[in-house]
Backbone as a ProteinNet text record, in pm:
[ID]
protein_1_A
[PRIMARY]
MSYGQTQTHASKEPTPLVVSSNPGLNAQRSKLDSKQAEINQAVTSSRTQMSKLNDEFRILKEEYVRLLQAEMDKATDTQLKAQLQQEITRYSETTNSQSR
[TERTIARY]
-1497.6	-1426.1	-1289.9	-1253.6	-1125.4	-1020.8	-896.4	-786.8	-805.6	-785.5	-798	-933.3	-1033.8	-1162.9	-1150.2	-1243.3	-1235.8	-1366.5	-1356.1	-1472.9	-1479.6	-1600.5	-1614.3	-1640.7	-1569.6	-1586.2	-1656.8	-1673.1	-1744.9	-1688.1	-1558.1	-1496.6	-1525.2	-1592.3	-1625.5	-1501.1	-1387.8	-1265.8	-1262	-1234.4	-1226.4	-1108.4	-1133.5	-1028.8	-970.8	-841.6	-781.2	-800.7	-814.1	-834.8	-721.6	-599.7	-485.6	-505.2	-574.3	-601.8	-721.3	-830.9	-952.4	-934.7	-839.3	-817.9	-718.4	-657.9	-564.9	-634.2	-666.9	-744	-680.4	-550	-483.4	-493.7	-464.2	-474.5	-619.2	-710.6	-851.6	-904.6	-864	-907.7	-855.3	-727.1	-670.2	-737.3	-766.7	-835	-974.4	-1042.5	-1175.3	-1168.2	-1063.4	-1044.1	-1020.3	-938.5	-913.1	-1042.2	-1119.9	-1244.8	-1341	-1346.5	-1434	-1390.5	-1259.7	-1207.5	-1231.7	-1217.1	-1243.1	-1389.7	-1479.1	-1621.5	-1647.1	-1579.6	-1592.2	-1542.8	-1429.8	-1373.1	-1470.6	-1522.9	-1617.8	-1741	-1790.4	-1906.9	-1873.4	-1753.6	-1712.3	-1700.8	-1647.9	-1635	-1773.3	-1864.1	-2000.3	-2066.1	-2049.7	-2106.7	-2045.2	-1914.2	-1846.1	-1893.1	-1909.6	-1957.5	-2097.7	-2181.4	-2317.6	-2315.1	-2231.6	-2219.4	-2165.3	-2063.8	-2007.1	-2111.5	-2189	-2293.1	-2395.3	-2433.7	-2529.5	-2471.1	-2347	-2282.6	-2268.2	-2231.9	-2220.9	-2355.1	-2462.1	-2595.6	-2632.5	-2605.7	-2634.1	-2551.7	-2425	-2336.8	-2388.4	-2429	-2480.2	-2603.1	-2694	-2815.3	-2779.6	-2689.2	-2646.2	-2578.4	-2496.3	-2425.2	-2524.2	-2621	-2721	-2799.3	-2833.7	-2905.1	-2817.6	-2689.6	-2595.8	-2584.1	-2569	-2558.2	-2687.4	-2800.8	-2929	-2936.3	-2893.4	-2892.6	-2795.5	-2678.5	-2581.4	-2640.9	-2707.7	-2769.2	-2876.1	-2956.1	-3059.9	-2997.1	-2885.8	-2815.4	-2758.1	-2704.3	-2645.8	-2753.9	-2870.6	-2980.8	-3025.1	-3013.4	-3053.7	-2944.1	-2818.5	-2704.8	-2699.6	-2655.2	-2637.3	-2489.5	-2411.1	-2267.8	-2196.9	-2123.1	-2058.4	-1948.1	-1880.1	-1774.9	-1837.5	-1947.8	-2018.8	-2070.8	-2126.6	-2175.3	-2061.8	-1945.9	-1831	-1787.9	-1787.5	-1749.5	-1850.9	-1977	-2080.9	-2069.5	-2041.5	-2025.8	-1907.1	-1798.3	-1681.9	-1718.9	-1794.7	-1835.8	-1931.1	-2021.6	-2113.3	-2033.1	-1937.9	-1854.9	-1775.7	-1719.3	-1639.4	-1722.7	-1842.2	-1924.9	-2001	-2014	-2081.7	-1987.3	-1860.5	-1765.3	-1674.7	-1598	-1494.4	-1550.5	-1650	-1699.1	-1777.4	-1827.9	-1895.1	-1803.7	-1683.5	-1591.1	-1544.3	-1537.8	-1492.8	-1598.8	-1724.4	-1830.3	-1863.8	-1795.8	-1821.3	-1723.4
-1492.1	-1463.9	-1403.1	-1297.3	-1235.4	-1280.7	-1254.4	-1293.5	-1235.1	-1317.6	-1269.8	-1301.9	-1336.3	-1375.2	-1515.6	-1549.9	-1679.8	-1755.3	-1888.5	-1973.6	-2027.4	-2057.2	-2111.2	-2261.2	-2337.6	-2482.6	-2520.7	-2651.5	-2704.5	-2654.8	-2628.9	-2586.3	-2439.7	-2372	-2230.2	-2140.7	-2200.6	-2124.1	-2086.3	-1962	-1925.5	-1995	-2041.1	-2105.7	-2001.9	-1979.2	-1882	-1926.4	-1829.9	-1858.4	-1944.6	-1921.5	-1998.9	-2148	-2179.9	-2319.3	-2370.1	-2291.4	-2337.5	-2350.7	-2278.4	-2287.9	-2398.3	-2463.5	-2573.7	-2704.2	-2790.2	-2911.2	-3000.8	-3016.4	-3099.9	-3041.7	-2912.4	-2845.7	-2841.1	-2812.2	-2802.7	-2938.2	-3046.9	-3181.2	-3214.2	-3181.5	-3208.5	-3123.3	-2998	-2909.1	-2963.8	-3014.8	-3072.6	-3193.7	-3276.2	-3391.8	-3345.5	-3241.6	-3185.9	-3134.5	-3059.2	-3004.2	-3115.6	-3220.3	-3333.1	-3404.1	-3424.2	-3491.2	-3405.7	-3274.2	-3184.3	-3193.8	-3202.6	-3216.5	-3347.7	-3456.2	-3584.8	-3573.5	-3506.1	-3487.4	-3406.8	-3299	-3215.8	-3296.3	-3381.2	-3464.1	-3564.6	-3624.5	-3721.6	-3654.9	-3534	-3460.9	-3432	-3386.3	-3358.3	-3484.6	-3593.3	-3722	-3769	-3753.8	-3794.4	-3711.8	-3582.7	-3495.8	-3536.5	-3566.9	-3610.5	-3740.7	-3834.6	-3963.1	-3945.1	-3860.5	-3835.2	-3773	-3681.7	-3617.8	-3721.3	-3809.4	-3915.4	-4008.2	-4049.1	-4138	-4070.8	-3943.7	-3870.2	-3861.2	-3839.4	-3834.5	-3970.1	-4076.5	-4211.3	-4240.8	-4200.7	-4222.9	-4147.3	-4021.4	-3940	-4004.6	-4055.4	-4119.9	-4245.5	-4327.7	-4449.3	-4414.8	-4312.3	-4269.7	-4222	-4141.7	-4091.9	-4208.2	-4306.2	-4423.4	-4501.9	-4516.8	-4587.4	-4516.6	-4385.7	-4308.1	-4320.8	-4319.1	-4335	-4472.5	-4577.3	-4712.5	-4722	-4660.5	-4659.3	-4589.6	-4477.1	-4402.1	-4485.3	-4557.2	-4642.8	-4751.9	-4810.1	-4911.7	-4851	-4731.8	-4666	-4634.4	-4593.9	-4563.2	-4687.3	-4805.7	-4931	-4988.2	-4951.9	-5013.6	-4971.8	-5066.7	-5037.2	-5041	-5113.7	-5126.5	-4997.2	-4935	-4807	-4820.9	-4935.1	-4956.7	-4968.2	-5039.1	-5052.4	-4915.9	-4838.3	-4703.9	-4616.3	-4626.5	-4546.1	-4584.1	-4714.5	-4759.8	-4712.1	-4722.2	-4674.8	-4523.9	-4450.9	-4305.8	-4270.6	-4346.1	-4322.4	-4340.7	-4445.6	-4472.4	-4363.6	-4318	-4209.1	-4083.3	-4052.1	-3933.5	-3946.2	-4063	-4085.9	-4061.5	-4113.9	-4100.1	-3968.1	-3901.1	-3771.3	-3660.1	-3671.7	-3564.4	-3597.9	-3704	-3735.9	-3753.5	-3836.4	-3864.5	-3749.5	-3660	-3542.9	-3463.8	-3438.1	-3359.5	-3439.3	-3571.5	-3653.2	-3662.4	-3649.1	-3663.1	-3532.2	-3428	-3298	-3273.8
-6823.4	-6700.9	-6736.3	-6671.1	-6699.6	-6598.5	-6628.7	-6541.8	-6402.7	-6300.8	-6164.4	-6101.9	-6183.3	-6127.2	-6068.9	-5983.2	-5918.2	-5931.2	-5914.9	-5906.7	-5764.8	-5718.4	-5584.4	-5592.6	-5509.5	-5503.7	-5375.1	-5353.8	-5238	-5105.9	-5101.9	-4976.2	-4946.5	-5036.9	-5024.9	-5032.7	-5065.3	-5086.4	-5234.5	-5265.5	-5407.7	-5475.7	-5596.5	-5674.5	-5770.4	-5761.7	-5854.6	-5999.7	-6088.1	-6230.1	-6285.5	-6238.2	-6287	-6257	-6148.3	-6113.9	-6193.7	-6195.5	-6263.7	-6414.4	-6469.7	-6614.7	-6651.6	-6552.6	-6578.2	-6538.8	-6636.2	-6606	-6497.9	-6500.3	-6400.4	-6260.3	-6249.5	-6119.3	-6071.2	-6164	-6127.5	-6079.3	-6144.1	-6103.9	-5964.2	-5939.9	-5808.2	-5700.2	-5733.3	-5638.5	-5606.4	-5708.7	-5687.4	-5595.7	-5611.8	-5523.9	-5379.8	-5363.9	-5230.4	-5166.9	-5245.3	-5193.7	-5153.3	-5235	-5205.6	-5077.7	-5063.1	-4943.5	-4819.9	-4832.4	-4720.1	-4677.6	-4775.4	-4744.1	-4669.4	-4710.5	-4640.5	-4496.2	-4478.3	-4344.1	-4257.8	-4312.8	-4237.9	-4196.3	-4286.5	-4255.7	-4145.9	-4152.1	-4050.5	-3913.4	-3910.3	-3784.6	-3726.1	-3809.8	-3764.6	-3712	-3785.4	-3744.6	-3613.3	-3599.7	-3477	-3358.1	-3378.2	-3269.6	-3226.9	-3324.5	-3294.1	-3216.2	-3260.2	-3191.8	-3050.1	-3033.8	-2901	-2809.2	-2860.3	-2780.7	-2734.8	-2826.8	-2793.3	-2686.6	-2704.7	-2607.3	-2471.3	-2470.3	-2343.7	-2272.7	-2349.4	-2289.2	-2229	-2303.6	-2252.8	-2128.1	-2130.7	-2016	-1893.5	-1915	-1805.3	-1741.8	-1824.4	-1773.7	-1693.7	-1748	-1676.8	-1545.2	-1548	-1427	-1320.9	-1362.4	-1267.5	-1205.6	-1286.6	-1235.8	-1138.1	-1171.5	-1084	-948.8	-952.6	-828.3	-747.2	-815.4	-746.2	-678.2	-748.6	-690.6	-573	-587.4	-476.9	-354.9	-378.6	-269.1	-199.1	-277.2	-219.4	-132.9	-180.2	-101.7	25.5	13.3	129.9	233.6	187.4	278.8	356.2	293.4	359	448.2	418.6	488.3	635	718	860.6	898.4	822	847.6	806	897.5	867.5	762.7	762.8	662.1	522.5	513.7	387	340.9	433.3	399.7	347.6	410.5	368.4	226.7	196.4	62	-42.6	-7.5	-99.5	-121	-13	-24.8	-113.1	-101.3	-187.7	-334.4	-362.2	-500.3	-549.7	-464.5	-501.4	-532.6	-446.3	-467.2	-597	-619.4	-740.5	-865.8	-869.8	-989.8	-995.7	-885.4	-886	-930.1	-895	-924.1	-1041.5	-1028.7	-1127.8	-1268.3	-1283.3	-1416.6	-1475.3	-1393.5	-1447.7	-1539.4	-1493	-1575.4	-1696.7	-1684.4	-1797.4	-1906.1	-1869	-1969.9	-2038.2	-2005.2	-2067.6	-2179.3
[MASK]
++++++++++++++++++++++++++++++++++++++++++++++++++++++++++++++++++++++++++++++++++++++++++++++++++++

């Protein structure tokens, strides 16, 4: 390898020859690259977990709204119907934007 050439590490960032030819710098760079890979994996895992939780939340919310609607359909008291409608509206609109 001649001066100015680079090696590629786990982070896919080229490592300058001045770094790769210095054992101390190269070791520290390798630690950085390894830690970056751990961070990237944690982010991916967190996104996957958040997506799963959002899906579960959406399903629970839809079931809750369906149950509220069924109660509202059975209710005869107008005050009770109004309260149920408020809860349906709250979970149909507000939480939709929060779960996205």
